[in-house]
Structures are given as structure tokens and as C-alpha cells.
Backbone as a chain_set.jsonl record, in Angstrom:
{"seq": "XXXXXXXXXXXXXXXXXXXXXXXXXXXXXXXXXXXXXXXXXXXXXXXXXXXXXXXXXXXXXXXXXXXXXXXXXXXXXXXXXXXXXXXXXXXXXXXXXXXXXXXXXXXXXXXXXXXXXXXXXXXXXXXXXXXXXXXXXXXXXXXXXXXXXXXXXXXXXXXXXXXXXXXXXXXXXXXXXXXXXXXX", "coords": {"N": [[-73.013, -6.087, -58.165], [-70.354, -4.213, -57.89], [-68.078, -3.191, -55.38], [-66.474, -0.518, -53.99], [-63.209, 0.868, -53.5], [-63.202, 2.415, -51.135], [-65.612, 1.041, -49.524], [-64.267, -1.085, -49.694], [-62.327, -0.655, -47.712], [-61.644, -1.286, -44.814], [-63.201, 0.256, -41.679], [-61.391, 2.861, -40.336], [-60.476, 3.763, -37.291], [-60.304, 6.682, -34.982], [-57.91, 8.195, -33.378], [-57.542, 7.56, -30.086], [-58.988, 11.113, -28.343], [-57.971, 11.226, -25.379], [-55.244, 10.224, -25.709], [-53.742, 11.64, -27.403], [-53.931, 13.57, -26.461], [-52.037, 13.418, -23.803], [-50.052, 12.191, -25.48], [-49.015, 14.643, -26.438], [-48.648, 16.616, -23.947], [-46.666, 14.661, -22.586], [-44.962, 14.682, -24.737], [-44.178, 17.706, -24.676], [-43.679, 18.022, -21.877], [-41.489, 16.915, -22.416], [-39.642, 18.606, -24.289], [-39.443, 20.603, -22.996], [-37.902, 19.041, -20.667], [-35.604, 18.708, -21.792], [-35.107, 21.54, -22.346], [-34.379, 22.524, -20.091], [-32.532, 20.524, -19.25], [-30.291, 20.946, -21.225], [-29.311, 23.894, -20.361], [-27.421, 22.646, -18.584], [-25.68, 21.033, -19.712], [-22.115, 21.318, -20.777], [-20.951, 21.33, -23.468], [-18.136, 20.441, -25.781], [-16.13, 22.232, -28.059], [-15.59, 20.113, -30.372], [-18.07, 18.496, -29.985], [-19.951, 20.206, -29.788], [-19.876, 20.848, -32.795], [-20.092, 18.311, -34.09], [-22.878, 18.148, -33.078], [-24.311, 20.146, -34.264], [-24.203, 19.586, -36.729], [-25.43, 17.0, -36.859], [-28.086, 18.277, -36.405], [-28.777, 19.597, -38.574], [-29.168, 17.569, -40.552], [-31.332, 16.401, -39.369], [-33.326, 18.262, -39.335], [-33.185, 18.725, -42.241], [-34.575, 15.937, -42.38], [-36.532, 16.189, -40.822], [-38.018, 18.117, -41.555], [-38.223, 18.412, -44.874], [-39.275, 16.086, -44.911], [-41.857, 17.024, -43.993], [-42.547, 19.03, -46.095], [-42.84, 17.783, -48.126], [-45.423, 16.343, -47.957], [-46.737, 18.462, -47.938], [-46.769, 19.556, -50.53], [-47.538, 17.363, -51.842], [-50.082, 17.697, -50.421], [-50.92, 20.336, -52.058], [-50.98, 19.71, -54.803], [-53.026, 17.733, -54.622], [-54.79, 20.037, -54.266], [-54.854, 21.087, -56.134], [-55.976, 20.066, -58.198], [-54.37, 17.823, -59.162], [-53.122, 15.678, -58.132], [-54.615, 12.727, -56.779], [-56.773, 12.547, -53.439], [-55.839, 10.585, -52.082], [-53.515, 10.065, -52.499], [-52.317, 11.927, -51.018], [-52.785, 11.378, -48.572], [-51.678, 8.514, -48.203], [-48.955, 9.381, -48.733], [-48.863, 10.871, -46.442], [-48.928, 9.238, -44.383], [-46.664, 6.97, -44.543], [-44.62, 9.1, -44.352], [-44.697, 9.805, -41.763], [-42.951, 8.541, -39.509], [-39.995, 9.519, -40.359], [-40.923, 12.648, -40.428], [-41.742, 12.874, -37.222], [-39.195, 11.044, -36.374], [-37.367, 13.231, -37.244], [-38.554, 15.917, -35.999], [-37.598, 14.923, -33.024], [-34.87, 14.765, -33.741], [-33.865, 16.971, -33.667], [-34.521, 18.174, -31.182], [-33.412, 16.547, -29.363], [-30.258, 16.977, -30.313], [-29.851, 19.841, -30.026], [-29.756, 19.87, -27.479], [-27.08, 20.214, -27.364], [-26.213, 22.668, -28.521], [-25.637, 24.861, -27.053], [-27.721, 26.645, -26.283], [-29.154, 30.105, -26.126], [-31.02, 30.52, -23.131], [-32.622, 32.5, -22.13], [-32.9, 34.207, -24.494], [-34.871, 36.277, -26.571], [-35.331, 35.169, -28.921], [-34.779, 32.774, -28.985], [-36.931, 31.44, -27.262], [-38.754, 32.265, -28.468], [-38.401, 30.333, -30.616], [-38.587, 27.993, -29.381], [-41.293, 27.695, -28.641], [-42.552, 27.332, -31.333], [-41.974, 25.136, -31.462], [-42.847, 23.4, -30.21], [-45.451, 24.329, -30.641], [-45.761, 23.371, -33.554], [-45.707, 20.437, -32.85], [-47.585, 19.705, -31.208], [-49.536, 20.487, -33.184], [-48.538, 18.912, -35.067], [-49.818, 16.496, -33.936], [-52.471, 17.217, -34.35], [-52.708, 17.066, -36.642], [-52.027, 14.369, -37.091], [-54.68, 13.578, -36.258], [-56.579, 14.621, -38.332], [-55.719, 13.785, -40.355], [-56.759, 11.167, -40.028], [-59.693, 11.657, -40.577], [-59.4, 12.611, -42.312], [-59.464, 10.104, -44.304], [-61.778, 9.052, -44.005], [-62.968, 10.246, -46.71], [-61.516, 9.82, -48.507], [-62.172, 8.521, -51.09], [-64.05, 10.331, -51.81], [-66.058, 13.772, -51.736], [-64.92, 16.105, -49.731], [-65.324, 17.668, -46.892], [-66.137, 20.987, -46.721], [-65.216, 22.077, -44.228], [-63.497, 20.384, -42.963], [-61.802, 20.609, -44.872], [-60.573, 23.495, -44.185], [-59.456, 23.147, -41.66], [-57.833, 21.315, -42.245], [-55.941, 23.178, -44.455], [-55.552, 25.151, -42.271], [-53.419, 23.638, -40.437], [-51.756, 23.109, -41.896], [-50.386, 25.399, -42.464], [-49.834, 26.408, -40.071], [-48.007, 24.324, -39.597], [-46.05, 25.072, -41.463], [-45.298, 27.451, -41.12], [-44.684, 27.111, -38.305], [-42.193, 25.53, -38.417], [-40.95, 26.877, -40.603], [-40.109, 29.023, -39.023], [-39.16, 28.578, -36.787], [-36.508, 27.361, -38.262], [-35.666, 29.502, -39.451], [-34.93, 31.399, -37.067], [-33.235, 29.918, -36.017], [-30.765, 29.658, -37.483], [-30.622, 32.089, -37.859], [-29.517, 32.749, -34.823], [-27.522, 31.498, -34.961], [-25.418, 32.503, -36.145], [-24.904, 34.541, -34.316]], "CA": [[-72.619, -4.709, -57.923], [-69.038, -3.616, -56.983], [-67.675, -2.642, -54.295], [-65.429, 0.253, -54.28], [-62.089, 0.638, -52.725], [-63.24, 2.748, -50.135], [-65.895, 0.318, -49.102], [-63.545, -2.572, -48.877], [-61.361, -0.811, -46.716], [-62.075, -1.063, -42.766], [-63.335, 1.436, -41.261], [-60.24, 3.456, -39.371], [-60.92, 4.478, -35.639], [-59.642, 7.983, -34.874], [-57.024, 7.818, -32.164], [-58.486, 8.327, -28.99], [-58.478, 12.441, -27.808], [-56.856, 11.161, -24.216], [-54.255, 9.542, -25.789], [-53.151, 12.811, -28.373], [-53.535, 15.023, -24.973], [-51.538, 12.683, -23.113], [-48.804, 12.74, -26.12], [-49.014, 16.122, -26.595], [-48.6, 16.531, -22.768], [-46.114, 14.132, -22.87], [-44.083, 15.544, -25.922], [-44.02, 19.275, -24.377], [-42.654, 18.103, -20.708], [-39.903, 16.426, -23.036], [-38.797, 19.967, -25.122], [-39.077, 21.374, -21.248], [-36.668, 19.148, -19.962], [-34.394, 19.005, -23.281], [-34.144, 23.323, -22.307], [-33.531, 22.517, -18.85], [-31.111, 19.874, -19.346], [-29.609, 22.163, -22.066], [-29.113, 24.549, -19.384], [-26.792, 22.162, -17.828], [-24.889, 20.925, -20.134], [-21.314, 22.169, -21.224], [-20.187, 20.704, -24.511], [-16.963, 21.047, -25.926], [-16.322, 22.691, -29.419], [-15.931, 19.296, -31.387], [-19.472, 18.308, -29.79], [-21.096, 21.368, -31.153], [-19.89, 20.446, -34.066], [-21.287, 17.115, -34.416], [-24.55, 17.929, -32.394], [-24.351, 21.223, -35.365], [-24.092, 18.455, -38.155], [-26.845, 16.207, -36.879], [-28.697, 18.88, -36.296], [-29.295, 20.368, -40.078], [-29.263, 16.298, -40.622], [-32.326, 16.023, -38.49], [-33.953, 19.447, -40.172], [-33.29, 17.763, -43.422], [-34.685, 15.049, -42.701], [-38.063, 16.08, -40.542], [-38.999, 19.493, -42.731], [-38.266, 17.798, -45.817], [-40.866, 15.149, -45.275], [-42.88, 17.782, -43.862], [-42.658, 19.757, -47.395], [-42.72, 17.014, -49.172], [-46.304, 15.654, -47.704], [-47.29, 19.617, -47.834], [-46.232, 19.228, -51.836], [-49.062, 16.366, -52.271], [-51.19, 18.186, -50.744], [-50.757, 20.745, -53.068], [-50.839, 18.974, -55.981], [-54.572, 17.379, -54.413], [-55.907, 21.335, -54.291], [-54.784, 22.226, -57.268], [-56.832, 18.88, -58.747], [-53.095, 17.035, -60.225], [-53.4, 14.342, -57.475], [-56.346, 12.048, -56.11], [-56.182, 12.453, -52.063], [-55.438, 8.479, -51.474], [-52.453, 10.331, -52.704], [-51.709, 12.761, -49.878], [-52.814, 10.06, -47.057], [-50.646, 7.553, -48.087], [-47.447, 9.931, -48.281], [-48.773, 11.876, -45.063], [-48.743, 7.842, -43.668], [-45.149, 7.152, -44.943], [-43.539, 9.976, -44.011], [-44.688, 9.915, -40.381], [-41.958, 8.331, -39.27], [-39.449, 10.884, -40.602], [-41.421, 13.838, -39.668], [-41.288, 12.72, -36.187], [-37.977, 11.182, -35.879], [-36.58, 14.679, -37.478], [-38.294, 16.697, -34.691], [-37.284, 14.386, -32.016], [-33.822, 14.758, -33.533], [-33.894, 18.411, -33.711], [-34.959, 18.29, -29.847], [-32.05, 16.057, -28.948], [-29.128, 17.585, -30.767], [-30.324, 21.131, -29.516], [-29.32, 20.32, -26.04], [-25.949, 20.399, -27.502], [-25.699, 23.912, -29.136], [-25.671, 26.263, -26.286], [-29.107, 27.719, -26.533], [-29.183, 30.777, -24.594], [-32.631, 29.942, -22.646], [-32.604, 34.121, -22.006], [-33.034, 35.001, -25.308], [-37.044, 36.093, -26.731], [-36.036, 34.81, -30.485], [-35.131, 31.154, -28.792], [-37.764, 31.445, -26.541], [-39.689, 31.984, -29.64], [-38.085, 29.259, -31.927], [-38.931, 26.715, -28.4], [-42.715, 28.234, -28.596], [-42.61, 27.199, -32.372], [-41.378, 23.895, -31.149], [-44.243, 22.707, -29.169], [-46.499, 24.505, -31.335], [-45.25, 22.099, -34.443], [-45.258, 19.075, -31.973], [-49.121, 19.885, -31.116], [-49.81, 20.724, -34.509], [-48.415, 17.346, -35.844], [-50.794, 15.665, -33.243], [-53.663, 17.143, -34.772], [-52.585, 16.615, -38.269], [-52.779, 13.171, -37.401], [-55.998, 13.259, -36.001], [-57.14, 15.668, -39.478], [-55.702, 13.019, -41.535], [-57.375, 10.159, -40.171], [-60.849, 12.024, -40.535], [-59.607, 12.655, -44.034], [-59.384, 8.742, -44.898], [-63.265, 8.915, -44.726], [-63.41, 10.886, -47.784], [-60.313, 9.106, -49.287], [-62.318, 8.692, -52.604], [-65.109, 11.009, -52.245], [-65.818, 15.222, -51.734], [-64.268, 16.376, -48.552], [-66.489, 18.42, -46.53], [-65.323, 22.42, -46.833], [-64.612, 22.725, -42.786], [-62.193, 19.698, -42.962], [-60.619, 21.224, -45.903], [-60.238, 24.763, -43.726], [-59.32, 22.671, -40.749], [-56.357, 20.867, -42.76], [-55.391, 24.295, -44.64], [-54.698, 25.923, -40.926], [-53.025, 22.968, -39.535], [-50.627, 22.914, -42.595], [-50.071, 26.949, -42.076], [-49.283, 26.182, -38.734], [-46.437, 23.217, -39.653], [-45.094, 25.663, -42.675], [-44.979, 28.589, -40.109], [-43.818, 26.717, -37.147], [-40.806, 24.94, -39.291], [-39.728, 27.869, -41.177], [-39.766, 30.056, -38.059], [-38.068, 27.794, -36.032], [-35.452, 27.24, -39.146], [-34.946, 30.841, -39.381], [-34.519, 32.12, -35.603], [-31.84, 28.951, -35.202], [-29.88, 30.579, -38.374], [-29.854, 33.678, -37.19], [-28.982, 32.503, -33.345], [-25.648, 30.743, -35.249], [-24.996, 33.894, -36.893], [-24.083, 35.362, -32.994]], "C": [[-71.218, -4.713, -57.302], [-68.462, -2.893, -56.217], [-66.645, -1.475, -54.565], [-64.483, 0.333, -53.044], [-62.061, 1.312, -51.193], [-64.131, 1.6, -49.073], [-65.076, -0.658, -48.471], [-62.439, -2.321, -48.213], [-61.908, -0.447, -44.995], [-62.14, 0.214, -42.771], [-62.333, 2.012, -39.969], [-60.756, 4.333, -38.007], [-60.211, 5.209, -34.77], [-58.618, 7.396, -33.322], [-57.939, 8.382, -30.901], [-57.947, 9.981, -28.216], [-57.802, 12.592, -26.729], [-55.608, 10.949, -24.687], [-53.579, 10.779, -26.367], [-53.051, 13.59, -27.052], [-52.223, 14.845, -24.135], [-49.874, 12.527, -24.337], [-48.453, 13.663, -25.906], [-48.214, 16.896, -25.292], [-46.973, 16.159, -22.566], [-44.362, 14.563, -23.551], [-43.404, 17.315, -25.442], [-43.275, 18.87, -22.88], [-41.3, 17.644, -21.478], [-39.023, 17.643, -23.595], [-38.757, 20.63, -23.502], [-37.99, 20.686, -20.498], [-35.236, 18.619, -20.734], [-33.959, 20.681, -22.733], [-33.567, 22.866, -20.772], [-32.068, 22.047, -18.249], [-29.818, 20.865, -20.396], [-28.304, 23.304, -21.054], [-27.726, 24.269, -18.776], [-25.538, 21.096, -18.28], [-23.661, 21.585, -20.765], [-20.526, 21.144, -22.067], [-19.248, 21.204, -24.877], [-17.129, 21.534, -27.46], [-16.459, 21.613, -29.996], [-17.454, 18.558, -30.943], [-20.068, 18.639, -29.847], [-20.698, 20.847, -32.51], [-20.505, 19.835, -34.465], [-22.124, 17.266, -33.889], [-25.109, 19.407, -33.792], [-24.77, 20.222, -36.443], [-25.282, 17.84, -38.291], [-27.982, 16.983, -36.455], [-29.482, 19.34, -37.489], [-29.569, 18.908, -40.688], [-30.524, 16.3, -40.572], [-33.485, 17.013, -39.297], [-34.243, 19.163, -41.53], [-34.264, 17.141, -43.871], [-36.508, 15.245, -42.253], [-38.674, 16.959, -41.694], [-38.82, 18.437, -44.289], [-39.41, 16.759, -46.216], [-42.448, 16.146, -45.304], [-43.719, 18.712, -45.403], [-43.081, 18.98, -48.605], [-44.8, 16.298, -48.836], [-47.638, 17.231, -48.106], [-47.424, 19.815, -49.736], [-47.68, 18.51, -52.459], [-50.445, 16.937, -52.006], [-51.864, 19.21, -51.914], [-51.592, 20.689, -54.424], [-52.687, 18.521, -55.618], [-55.676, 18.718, -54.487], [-55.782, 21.619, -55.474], [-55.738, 20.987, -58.886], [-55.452, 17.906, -59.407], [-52.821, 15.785, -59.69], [-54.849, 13.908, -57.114], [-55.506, 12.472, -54.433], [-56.027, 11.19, -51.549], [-54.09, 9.109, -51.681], [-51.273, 10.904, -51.559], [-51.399, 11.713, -48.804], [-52.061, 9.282, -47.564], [-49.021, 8.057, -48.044], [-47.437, 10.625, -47.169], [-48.403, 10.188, -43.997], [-47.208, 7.653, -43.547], [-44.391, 7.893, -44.38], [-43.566, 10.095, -42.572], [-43.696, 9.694, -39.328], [-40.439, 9.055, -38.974], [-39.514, 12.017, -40.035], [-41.014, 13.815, -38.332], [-39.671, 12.262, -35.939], [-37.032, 12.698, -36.386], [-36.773, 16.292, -36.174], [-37.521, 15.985, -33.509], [-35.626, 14.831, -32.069], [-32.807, 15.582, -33.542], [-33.828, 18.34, -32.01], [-33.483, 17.855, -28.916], [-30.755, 16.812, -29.407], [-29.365, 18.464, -30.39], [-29.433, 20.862, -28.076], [-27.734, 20.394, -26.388], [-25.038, 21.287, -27.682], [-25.582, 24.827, -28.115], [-26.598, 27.045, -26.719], [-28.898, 28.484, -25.691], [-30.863, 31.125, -24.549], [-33.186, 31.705, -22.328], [-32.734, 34.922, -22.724], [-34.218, 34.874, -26.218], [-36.661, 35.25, -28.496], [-35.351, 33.277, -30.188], [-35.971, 30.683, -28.163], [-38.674, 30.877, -27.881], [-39.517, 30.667, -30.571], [-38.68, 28.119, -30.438], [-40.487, 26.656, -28.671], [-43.232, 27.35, -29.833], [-42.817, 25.982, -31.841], [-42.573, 22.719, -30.892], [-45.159, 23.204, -29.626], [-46.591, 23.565, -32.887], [-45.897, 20.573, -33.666], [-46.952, 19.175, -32.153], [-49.705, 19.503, -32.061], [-50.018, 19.405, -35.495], [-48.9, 16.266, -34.947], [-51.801, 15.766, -34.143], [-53.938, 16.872, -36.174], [-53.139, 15.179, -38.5], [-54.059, 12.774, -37.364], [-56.515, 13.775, -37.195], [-57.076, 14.092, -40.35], [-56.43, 11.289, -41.269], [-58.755, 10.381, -40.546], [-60.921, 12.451, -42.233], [-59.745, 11.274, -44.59], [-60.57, 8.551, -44.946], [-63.607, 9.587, -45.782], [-62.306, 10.373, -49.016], [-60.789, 9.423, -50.736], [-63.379, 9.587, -53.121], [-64.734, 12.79, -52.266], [-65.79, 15.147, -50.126], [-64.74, 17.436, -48.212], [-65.577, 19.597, -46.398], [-64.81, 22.641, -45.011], [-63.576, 21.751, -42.931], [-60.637, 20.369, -43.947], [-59.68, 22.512, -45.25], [-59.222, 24.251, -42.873], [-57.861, 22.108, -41.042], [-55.481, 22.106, -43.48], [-54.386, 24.749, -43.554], [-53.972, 24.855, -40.415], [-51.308, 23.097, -40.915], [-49.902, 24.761, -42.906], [-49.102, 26.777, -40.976], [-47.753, 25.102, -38.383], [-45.684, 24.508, -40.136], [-44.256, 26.872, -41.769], [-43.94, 28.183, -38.973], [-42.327, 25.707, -37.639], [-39.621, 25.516, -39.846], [-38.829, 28.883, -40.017], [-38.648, 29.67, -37.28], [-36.531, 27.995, -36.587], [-34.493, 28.756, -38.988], [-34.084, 31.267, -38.241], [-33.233, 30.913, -35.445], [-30.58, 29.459, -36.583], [-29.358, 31.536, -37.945], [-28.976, 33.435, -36.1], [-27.403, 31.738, -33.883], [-25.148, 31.627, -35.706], [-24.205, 34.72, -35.949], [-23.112, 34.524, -32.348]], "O": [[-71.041, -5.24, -56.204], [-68.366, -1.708, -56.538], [-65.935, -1.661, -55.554], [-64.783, -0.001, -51.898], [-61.286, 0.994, -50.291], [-63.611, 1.248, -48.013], [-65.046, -1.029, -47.298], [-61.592, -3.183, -47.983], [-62.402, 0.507, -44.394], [-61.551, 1.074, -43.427], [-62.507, 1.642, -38.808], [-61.337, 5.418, -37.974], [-59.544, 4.685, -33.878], [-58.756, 6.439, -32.56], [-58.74, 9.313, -30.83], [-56.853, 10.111, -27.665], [-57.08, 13.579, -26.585], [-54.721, 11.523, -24.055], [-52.603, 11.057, -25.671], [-52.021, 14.182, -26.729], [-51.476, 15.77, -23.815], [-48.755, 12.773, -23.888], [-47.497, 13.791, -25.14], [-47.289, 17.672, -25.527], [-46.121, 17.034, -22.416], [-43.227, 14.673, -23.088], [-42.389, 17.864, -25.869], [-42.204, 19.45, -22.703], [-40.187, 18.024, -21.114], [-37.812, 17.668, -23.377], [-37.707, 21.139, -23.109], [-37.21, 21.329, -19.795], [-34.157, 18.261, -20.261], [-32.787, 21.055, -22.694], [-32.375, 22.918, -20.471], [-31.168, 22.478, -17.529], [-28.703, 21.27, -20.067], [-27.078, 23.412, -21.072], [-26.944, 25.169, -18.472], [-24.726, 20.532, -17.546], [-23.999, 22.57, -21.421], [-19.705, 20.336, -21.632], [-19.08, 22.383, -24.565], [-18.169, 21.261, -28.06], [-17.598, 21.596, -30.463], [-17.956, 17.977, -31.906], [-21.132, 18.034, -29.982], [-21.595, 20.406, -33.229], [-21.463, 20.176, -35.158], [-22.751, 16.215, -34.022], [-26.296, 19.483, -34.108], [-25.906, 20.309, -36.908], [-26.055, 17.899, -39.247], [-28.957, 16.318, -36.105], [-30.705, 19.462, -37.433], [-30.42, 19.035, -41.568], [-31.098, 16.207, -41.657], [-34.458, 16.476, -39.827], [-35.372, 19.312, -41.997], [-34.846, 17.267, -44.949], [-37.464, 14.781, -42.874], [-39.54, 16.64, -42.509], [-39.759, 17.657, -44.446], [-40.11, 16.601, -47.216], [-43.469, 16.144, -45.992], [-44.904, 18.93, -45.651], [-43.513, 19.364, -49.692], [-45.297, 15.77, -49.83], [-48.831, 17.161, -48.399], [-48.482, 20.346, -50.074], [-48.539, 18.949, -53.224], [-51.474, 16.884, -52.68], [-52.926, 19.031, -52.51], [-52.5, 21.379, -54.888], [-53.55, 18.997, -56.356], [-56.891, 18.645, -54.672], [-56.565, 22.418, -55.987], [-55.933, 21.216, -60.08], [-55.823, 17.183, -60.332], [-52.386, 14.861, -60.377], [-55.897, 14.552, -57.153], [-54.308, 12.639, -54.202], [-56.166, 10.99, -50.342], [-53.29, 8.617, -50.885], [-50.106, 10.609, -51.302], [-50.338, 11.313, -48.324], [-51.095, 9.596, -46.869], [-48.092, 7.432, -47.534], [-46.378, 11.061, -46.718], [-47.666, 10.204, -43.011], [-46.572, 8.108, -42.596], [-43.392, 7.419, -43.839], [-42.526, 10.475, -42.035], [-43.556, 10.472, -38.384], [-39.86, 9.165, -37.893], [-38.642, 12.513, -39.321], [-40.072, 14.539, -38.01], [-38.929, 13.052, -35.355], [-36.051, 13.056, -35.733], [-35.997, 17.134, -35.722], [-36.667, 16.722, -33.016], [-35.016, 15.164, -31.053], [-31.588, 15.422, -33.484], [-32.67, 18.532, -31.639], [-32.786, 18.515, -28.146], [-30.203, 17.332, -28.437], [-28.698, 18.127, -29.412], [-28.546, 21.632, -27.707], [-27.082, 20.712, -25.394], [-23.837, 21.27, -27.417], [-25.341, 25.93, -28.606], [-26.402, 28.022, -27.442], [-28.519, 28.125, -24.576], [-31.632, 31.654, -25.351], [-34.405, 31.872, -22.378], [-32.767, 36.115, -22.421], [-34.621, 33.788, -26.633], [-37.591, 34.818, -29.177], [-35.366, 32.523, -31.161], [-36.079, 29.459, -28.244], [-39.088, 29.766, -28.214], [-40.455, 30.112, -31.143], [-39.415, 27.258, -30.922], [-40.953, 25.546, -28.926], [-44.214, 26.64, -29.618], [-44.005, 25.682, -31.722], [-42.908, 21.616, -31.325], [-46.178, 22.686, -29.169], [-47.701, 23.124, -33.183], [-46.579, 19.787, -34.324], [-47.501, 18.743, -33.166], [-50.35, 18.455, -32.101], [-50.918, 18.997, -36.229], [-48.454, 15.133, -35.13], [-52.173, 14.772, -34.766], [-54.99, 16.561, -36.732], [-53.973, 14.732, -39.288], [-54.588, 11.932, -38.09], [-57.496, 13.037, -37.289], [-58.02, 13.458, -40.82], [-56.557, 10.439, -42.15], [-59.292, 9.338, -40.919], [-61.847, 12.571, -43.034], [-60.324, 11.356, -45.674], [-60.894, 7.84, -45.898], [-64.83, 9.587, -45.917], [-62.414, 10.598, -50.221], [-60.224, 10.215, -51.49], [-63.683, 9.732, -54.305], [-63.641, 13.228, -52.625], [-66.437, 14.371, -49.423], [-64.716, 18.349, -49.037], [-64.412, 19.428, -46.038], [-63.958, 23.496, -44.769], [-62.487, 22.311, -43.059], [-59.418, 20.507, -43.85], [-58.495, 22.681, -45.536], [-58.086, 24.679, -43.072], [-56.892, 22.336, -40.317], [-54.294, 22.127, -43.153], [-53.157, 24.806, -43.589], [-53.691, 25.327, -39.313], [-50.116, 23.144, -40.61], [-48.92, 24.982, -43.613], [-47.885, 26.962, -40.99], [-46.906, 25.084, -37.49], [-44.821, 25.018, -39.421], [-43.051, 27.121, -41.736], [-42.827, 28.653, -38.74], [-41.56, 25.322, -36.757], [-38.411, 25.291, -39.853], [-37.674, 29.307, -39.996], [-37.551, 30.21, -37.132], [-35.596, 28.487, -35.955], [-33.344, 29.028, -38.639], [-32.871, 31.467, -38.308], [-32.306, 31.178, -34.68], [-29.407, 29.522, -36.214], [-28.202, 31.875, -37.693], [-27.798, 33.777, -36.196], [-26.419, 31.539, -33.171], [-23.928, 31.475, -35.651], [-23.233, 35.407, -36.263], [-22.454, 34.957, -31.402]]}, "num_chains": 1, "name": "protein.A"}
């Protein structure tokens, strides 16, 4: 009798829920003292510039994966991929994803945010709601690798739906409100 590919792969052991809190945690005092420091920095015009540059760089580079992993999934609802498909480009791209927020977070303290105004307030809100978000993704997508080759129970499916609402939302929103805010 043969084994199938899910069988012969180890069984994957969810990250532990302290440790994602403790990121999460973690991750959100960091965008808190990115605004604070913000606050306190006074860059000159050619250092907006380049913190401007690597900024849409960074946007590029995280949303792009983000769209691009959101894409596969896609493609897995609409039946045109297998989901070994998604998980291995939601794996891959992890990297990306994260270093693109991180490098969104960093270059930011460069632009002159004004910390006083509700639609950067809001794009920060976004920020750390993304950050969260792409905690629990991971945790979603490791709970999806038990179904890798089989049917994927309908609450996981809901469960990954809203979490990928919640990137698309918190990415674009973000995107938008920092458009506009260059616009003044």
C-alpha cells in the first residue's frame, strides 16, 4: 500500500499561542516607538526623498507578495490550483511580506507623519492591524498544511477568507491614506 504525500510528511506543530502574542506584542511596541521616534526626528528634504523611494520600494515589495500569495489563493477557490499550491507560495513569500512591512515601518519615520492627523492615525491602526493579522495568517496557514491534500473544513475556509479581507483591507487602506497624506 502507498503512502501518500501527505502521510510522508511530518506532522507540523503550530507555533506556540505565547510566542504569536509575544510577537504580536512585540511587533506593535515597535510601530509605537517608530511614531514616537518619528515624532523626533527632523529629516532634511534629500532624506525624504530617499526614505520616499524606499518607501514605495518596501510597498512593492511587501503588498506585492501579499497579492501575489492572495492570487493563489484565488486560483485554489476557484478550483485552478491544488492548495500545496497556496502553502508553499504563502511559505516563500514570508520573508518578503514581512521584510516589506518592516520596511514600510522604518522608512516612515522619515516622512514627516503628522502623528495629529485621524487619516494617519488610521493608516498606523491599519498597521498593527496587518502586523496582527499576518500573525494569524501564519498560524491559519499552518492549520491549513493538515488538509494540504485533502477537503478543508468550511470554518477554516471562513477563518482564512476573513484573515485575507483583513490583509487586502489593511494594505490597501494603509496604501491609500499614505497617497493621499503626500498629496498635502
Amino acid at each position: 500500500m502507498s503512502r501518500t504525500a501527505q502521510e510522508l510528511r511530518p506532522a507540523q506543530e503550530l507555533t506556540p499561542s505565547w510566542l504569536l502574542t509575544a510577537i504580536g506584542l512585540a511587533a506593535t511596541a515597535c510601530i509605537a516607538a517608530a511614531c514616537w521616534t518619528a515624532g523626533h526626528v527632523h529629516a532634511d528634504a534629500s532624506l525624504v526623498t530617499v526614505a520616499r523611494f524606499f518607501h514605495v520600494a518596501f510597498l512593492v515589495v511587501g503588498l506585492g507578495s501579499v497579492l501575489a500569495v492572495d492570487w493563489f489563493a484565488l486560483l485554489w477557490l476557484t478550483g485552478k490550483r491544488p492548495l500545496v499550491g497556496v502553502l508553499d507560495t504563502a511559505v516563500a513569500l514570508q520573508t518578503p511580506i514581512w521584510a516589506g512591512l518592516g520596511g514600510l515601518v522604518v522608512s516612515g519615520l522619515f516622512l514627516r507623519p503628522d502623528l495629529h492627523s485621524p487619516p494617519t492615525l488610521v493608516k498606523l491602526g491599519l498597521v498593527v492591524a496587518v502586523t496582527v493579522n499576518g500573525l494569524w495568517a501564519h498560524r491559519l496557514g499552518q492549520r491549513l498544511e493538515a488538509h494540504r491534500t485533502g477537503p478543508v473544513p468550511r470554518r477554516l475556509l471562513v477563518l482564512s477568507g476573513l484573515a485575507a479581507a483583513v490583509s487586502q483591507t489593511g494594505w490597501w487602506g494603509a496604501s491609500l491614506i499614505g497617497f493621499l497624506n503626500s498629496q498635502t
